[in-house]
XYZ file of N, CA and C in Angstrom:
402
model
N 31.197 109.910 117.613
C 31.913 110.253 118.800
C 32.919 111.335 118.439
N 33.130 112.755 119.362
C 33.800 113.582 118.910
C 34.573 113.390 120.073
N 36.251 114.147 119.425
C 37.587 114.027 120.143
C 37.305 115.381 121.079
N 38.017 115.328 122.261
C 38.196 115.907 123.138
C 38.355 117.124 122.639
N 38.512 118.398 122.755
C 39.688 119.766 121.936
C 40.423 119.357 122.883
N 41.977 119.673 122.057
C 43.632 119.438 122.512
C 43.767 121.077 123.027
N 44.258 121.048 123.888
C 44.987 122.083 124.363
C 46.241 122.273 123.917
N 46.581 123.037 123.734
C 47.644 123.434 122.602
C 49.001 123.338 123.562
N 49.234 124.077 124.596
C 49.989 123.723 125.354
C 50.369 122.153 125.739
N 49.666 121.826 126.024
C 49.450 120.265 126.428
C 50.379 119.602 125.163
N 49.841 119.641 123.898
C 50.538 119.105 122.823
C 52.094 119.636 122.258
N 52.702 120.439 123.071
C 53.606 120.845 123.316
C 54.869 120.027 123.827
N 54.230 119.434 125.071
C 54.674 119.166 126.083
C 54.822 117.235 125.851
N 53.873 117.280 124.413
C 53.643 115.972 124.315
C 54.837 115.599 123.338
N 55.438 116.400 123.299
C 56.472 116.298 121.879
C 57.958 116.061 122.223
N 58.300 114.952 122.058
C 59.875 114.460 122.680
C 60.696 114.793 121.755
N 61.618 115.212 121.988
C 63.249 115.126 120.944
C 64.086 114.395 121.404
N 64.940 113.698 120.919
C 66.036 112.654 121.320
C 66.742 113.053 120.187
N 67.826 113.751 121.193
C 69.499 114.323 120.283
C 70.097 112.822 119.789
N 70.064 112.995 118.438
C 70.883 111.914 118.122
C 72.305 111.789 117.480
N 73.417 111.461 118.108
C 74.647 111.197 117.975
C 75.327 110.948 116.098
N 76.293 110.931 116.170
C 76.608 110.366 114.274
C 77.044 109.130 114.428
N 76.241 108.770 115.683
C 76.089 106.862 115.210
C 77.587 106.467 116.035
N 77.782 104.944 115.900
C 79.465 104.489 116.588
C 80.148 104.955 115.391
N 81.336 105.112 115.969
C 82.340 105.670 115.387
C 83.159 105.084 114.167
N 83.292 105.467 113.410
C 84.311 104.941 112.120
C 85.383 105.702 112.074
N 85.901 104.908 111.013
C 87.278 105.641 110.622
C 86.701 106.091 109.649
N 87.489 106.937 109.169
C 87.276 108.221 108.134
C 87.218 106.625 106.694
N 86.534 107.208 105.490
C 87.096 106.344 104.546
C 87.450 107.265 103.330
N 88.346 107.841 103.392
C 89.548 108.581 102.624
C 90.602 109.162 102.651
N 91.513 109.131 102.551
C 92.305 109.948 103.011
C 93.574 110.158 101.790
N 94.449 111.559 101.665
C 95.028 111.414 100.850
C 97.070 111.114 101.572
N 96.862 111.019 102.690
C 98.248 110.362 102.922
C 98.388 108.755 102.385
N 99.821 108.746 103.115
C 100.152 107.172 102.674
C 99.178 106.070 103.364
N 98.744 105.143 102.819
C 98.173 103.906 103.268
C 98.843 102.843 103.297
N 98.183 101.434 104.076
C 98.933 100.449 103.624
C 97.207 99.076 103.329
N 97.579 98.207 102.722
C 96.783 97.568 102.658
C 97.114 95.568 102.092
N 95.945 95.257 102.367
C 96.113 94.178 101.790
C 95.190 93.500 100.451
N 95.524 92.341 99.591
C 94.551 92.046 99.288
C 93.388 90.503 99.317
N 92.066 90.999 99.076
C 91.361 90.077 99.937
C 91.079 88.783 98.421
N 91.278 87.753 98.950
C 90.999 86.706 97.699
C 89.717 85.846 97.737
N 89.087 85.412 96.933
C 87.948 84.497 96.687
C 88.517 83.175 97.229
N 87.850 82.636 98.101
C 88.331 81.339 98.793
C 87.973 80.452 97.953
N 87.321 80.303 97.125
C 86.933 79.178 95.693
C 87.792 79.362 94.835
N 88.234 80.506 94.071
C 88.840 80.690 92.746
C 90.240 81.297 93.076
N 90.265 81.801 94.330
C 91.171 82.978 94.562
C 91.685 84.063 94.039
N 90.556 84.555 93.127
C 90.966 85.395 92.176
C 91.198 86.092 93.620
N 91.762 87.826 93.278
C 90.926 89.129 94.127
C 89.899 89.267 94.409
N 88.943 89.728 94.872
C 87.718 89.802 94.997
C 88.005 91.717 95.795
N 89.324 92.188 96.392
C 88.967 93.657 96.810
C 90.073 93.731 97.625
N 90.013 94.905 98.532
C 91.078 95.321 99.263
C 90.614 96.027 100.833
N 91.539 95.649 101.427
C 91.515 96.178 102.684
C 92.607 97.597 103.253
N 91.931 98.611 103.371
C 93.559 99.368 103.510
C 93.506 100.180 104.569
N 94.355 100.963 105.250
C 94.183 101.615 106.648
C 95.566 102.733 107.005
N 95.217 103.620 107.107
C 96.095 104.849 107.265
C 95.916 105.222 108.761
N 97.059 105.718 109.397
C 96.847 106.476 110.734
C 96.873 107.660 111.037
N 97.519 108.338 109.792
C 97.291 109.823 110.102
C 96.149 110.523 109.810
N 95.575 109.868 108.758
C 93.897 110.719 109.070
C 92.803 109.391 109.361
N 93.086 108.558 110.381
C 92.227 107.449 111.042
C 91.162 107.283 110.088
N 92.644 106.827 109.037
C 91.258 106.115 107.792
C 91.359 104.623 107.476
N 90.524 104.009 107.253
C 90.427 102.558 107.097
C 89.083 102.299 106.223
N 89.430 101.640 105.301
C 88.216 101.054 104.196
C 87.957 99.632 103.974
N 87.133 99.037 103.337
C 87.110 97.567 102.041
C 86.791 98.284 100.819
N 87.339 98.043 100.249
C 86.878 98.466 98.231
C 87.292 97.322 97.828
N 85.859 96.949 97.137
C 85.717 95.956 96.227
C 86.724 96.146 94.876
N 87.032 94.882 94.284
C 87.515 95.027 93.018
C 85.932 95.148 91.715
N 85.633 95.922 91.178
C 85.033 96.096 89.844
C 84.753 95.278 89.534
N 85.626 94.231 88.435
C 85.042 93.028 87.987
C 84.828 92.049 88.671
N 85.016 91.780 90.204
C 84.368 90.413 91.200
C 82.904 90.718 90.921
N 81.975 91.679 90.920
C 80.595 91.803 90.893
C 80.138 91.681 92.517
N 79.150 90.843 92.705
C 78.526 90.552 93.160
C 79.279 89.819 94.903
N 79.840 89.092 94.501
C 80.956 88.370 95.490
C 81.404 89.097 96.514
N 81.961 90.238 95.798
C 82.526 91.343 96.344
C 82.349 92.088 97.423
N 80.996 92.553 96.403
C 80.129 93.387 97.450
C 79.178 92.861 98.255
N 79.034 91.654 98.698
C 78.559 90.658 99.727
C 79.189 90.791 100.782
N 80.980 90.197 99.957
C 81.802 89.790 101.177
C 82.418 91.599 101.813
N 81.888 92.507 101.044
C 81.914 94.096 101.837
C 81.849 93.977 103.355
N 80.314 93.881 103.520
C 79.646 93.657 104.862
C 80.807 93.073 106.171
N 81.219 91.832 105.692
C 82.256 91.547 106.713
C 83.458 92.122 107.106
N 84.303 93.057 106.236
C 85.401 93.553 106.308
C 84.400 95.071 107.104
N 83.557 95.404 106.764
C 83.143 96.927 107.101
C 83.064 96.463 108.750
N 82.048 95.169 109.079
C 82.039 95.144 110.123
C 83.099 95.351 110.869
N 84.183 94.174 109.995
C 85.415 93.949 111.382
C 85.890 95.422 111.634
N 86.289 96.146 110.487
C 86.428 97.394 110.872
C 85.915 98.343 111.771
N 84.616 98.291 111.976
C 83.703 99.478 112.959
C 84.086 98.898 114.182
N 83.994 97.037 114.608
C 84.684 96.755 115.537
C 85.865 97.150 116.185
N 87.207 97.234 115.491
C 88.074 97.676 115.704
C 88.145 99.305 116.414
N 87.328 100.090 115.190
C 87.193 101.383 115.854
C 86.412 101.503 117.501
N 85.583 100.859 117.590
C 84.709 100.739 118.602
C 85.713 100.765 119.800
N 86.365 99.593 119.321
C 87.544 99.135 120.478
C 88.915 100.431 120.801
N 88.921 101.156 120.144
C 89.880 102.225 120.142
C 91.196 101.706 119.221
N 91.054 100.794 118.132
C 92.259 100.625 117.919
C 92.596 101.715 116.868
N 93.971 101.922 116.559
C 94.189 102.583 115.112
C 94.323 101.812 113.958
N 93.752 102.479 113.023
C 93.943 101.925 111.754
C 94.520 100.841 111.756
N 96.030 100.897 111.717
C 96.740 100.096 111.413
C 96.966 98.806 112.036
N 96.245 99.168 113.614
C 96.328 98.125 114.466
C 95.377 96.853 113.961
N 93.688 97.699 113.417
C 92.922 97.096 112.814
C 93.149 96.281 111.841
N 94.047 96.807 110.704
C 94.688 96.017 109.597
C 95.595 95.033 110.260
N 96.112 94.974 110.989
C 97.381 93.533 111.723
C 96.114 92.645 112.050
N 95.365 93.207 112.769
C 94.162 92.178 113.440
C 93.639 91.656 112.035
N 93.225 92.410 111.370
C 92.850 91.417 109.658
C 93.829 90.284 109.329
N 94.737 90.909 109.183
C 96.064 90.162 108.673
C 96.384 88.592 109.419
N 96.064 88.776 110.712
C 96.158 87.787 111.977
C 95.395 87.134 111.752
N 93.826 87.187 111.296
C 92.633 86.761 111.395
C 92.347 86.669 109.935
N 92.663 86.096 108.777
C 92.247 86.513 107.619
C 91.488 85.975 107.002
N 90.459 84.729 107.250
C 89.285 84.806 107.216
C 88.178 85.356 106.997
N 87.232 85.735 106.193
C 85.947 86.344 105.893
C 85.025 85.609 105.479
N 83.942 85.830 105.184
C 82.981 84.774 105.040
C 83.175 84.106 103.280
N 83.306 85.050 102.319
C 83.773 84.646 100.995
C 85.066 84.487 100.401
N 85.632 85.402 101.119
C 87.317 85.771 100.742
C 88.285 85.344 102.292
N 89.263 85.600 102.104
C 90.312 85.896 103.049
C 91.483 86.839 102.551
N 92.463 87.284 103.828
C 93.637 87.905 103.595
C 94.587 87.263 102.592
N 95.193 87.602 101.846
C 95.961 87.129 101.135
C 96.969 86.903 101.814
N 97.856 86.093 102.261
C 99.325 86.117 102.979
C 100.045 86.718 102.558
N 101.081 87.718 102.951
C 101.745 88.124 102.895
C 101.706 89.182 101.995
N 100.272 90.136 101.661
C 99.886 91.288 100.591
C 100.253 92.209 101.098
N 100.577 92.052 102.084
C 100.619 93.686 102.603
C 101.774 94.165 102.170
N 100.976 96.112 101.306
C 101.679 96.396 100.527
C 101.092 98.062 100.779
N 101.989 98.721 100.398
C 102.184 100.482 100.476
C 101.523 101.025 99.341
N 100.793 102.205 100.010
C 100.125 102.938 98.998
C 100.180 104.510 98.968
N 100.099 105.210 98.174
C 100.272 106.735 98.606
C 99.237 107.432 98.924
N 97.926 106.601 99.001
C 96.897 107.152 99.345
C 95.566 106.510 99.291
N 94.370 106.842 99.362
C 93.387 105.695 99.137
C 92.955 105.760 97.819
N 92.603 106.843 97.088
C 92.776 106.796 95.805
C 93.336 105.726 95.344
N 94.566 105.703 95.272
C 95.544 104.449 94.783
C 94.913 103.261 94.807
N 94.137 102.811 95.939
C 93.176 101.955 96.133
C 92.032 101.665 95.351
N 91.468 102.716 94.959
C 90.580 102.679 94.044
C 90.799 102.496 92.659
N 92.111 102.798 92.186
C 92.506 103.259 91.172
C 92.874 101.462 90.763
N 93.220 100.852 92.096
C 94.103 99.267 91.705
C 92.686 98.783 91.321
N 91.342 99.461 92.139
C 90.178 97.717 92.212
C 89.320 98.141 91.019
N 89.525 99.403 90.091
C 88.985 99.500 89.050
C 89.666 99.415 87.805
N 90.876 98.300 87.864
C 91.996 97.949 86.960
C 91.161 96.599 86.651
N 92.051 95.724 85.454
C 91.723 94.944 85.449
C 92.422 94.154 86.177
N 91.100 92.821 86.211
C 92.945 91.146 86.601
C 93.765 91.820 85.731
């Protein structure tokens, strides 16, 4: 059985594009102004397990794991990234997002630490704490 011939035009016309967007919105995840953040603890051991941090002048907000948690860590990622995109979704700022953590500090492996919240000069700094040791 032989195929029809395609008309060339025709197959033209058969061809859809769908403009696609850069996805829902995030916050930036870097920035080199001041930040503030908290840190997130292992609900079993309570070591650290990472950090939560959030700036408003360049609508940045992250989770960075601590280095040596491994595995834990970067599990309990997923939940902090979510709550975050939530937040953005919702229009909050940064910082508003981080109080709502702070309020809510709960995660599925870790939680907020009480009372961590602590100043940073940038997100770097952040990185610089979760690739320290305990």
């Amino acid at each position: 059985m032989t195929e029809p011939a395609r008309n060339p035009a025709r197959r033209d016309q058969d061809v859809h594009f769908n403009l696609v967007g850069e996805g829902p919105p995030r916050y930036h995840t870097r920035t080199d102004k001041p930040v503030q953040y908290v840190s997130v603890v292992d609900k079993t051991g309570g070591a650290v397990i990472g950090y939560v941090w959030a700036g408003d002048e360049d609508d940045a907000a992250a989770w960075v794991p601590r280095d040596d948690a491994g595995g834990r860590a970067l599990a309990e990622g997923g939940h902090w990234h979510a709550r975050l995109r939530g937040a953005k979704e919702r229009g909050l700022l940064p910082s508003q997002a981080l109080a709502e953590l702070v309020s809510s500090p709960e995660g599925n492996r870790g939680r907020v630490l009480p009372d961590s919240l602590t100043d940073a000069p940038d997100s770097d700094a952040i990185d610089t704490l979760a690739a320290s040791d305990s």
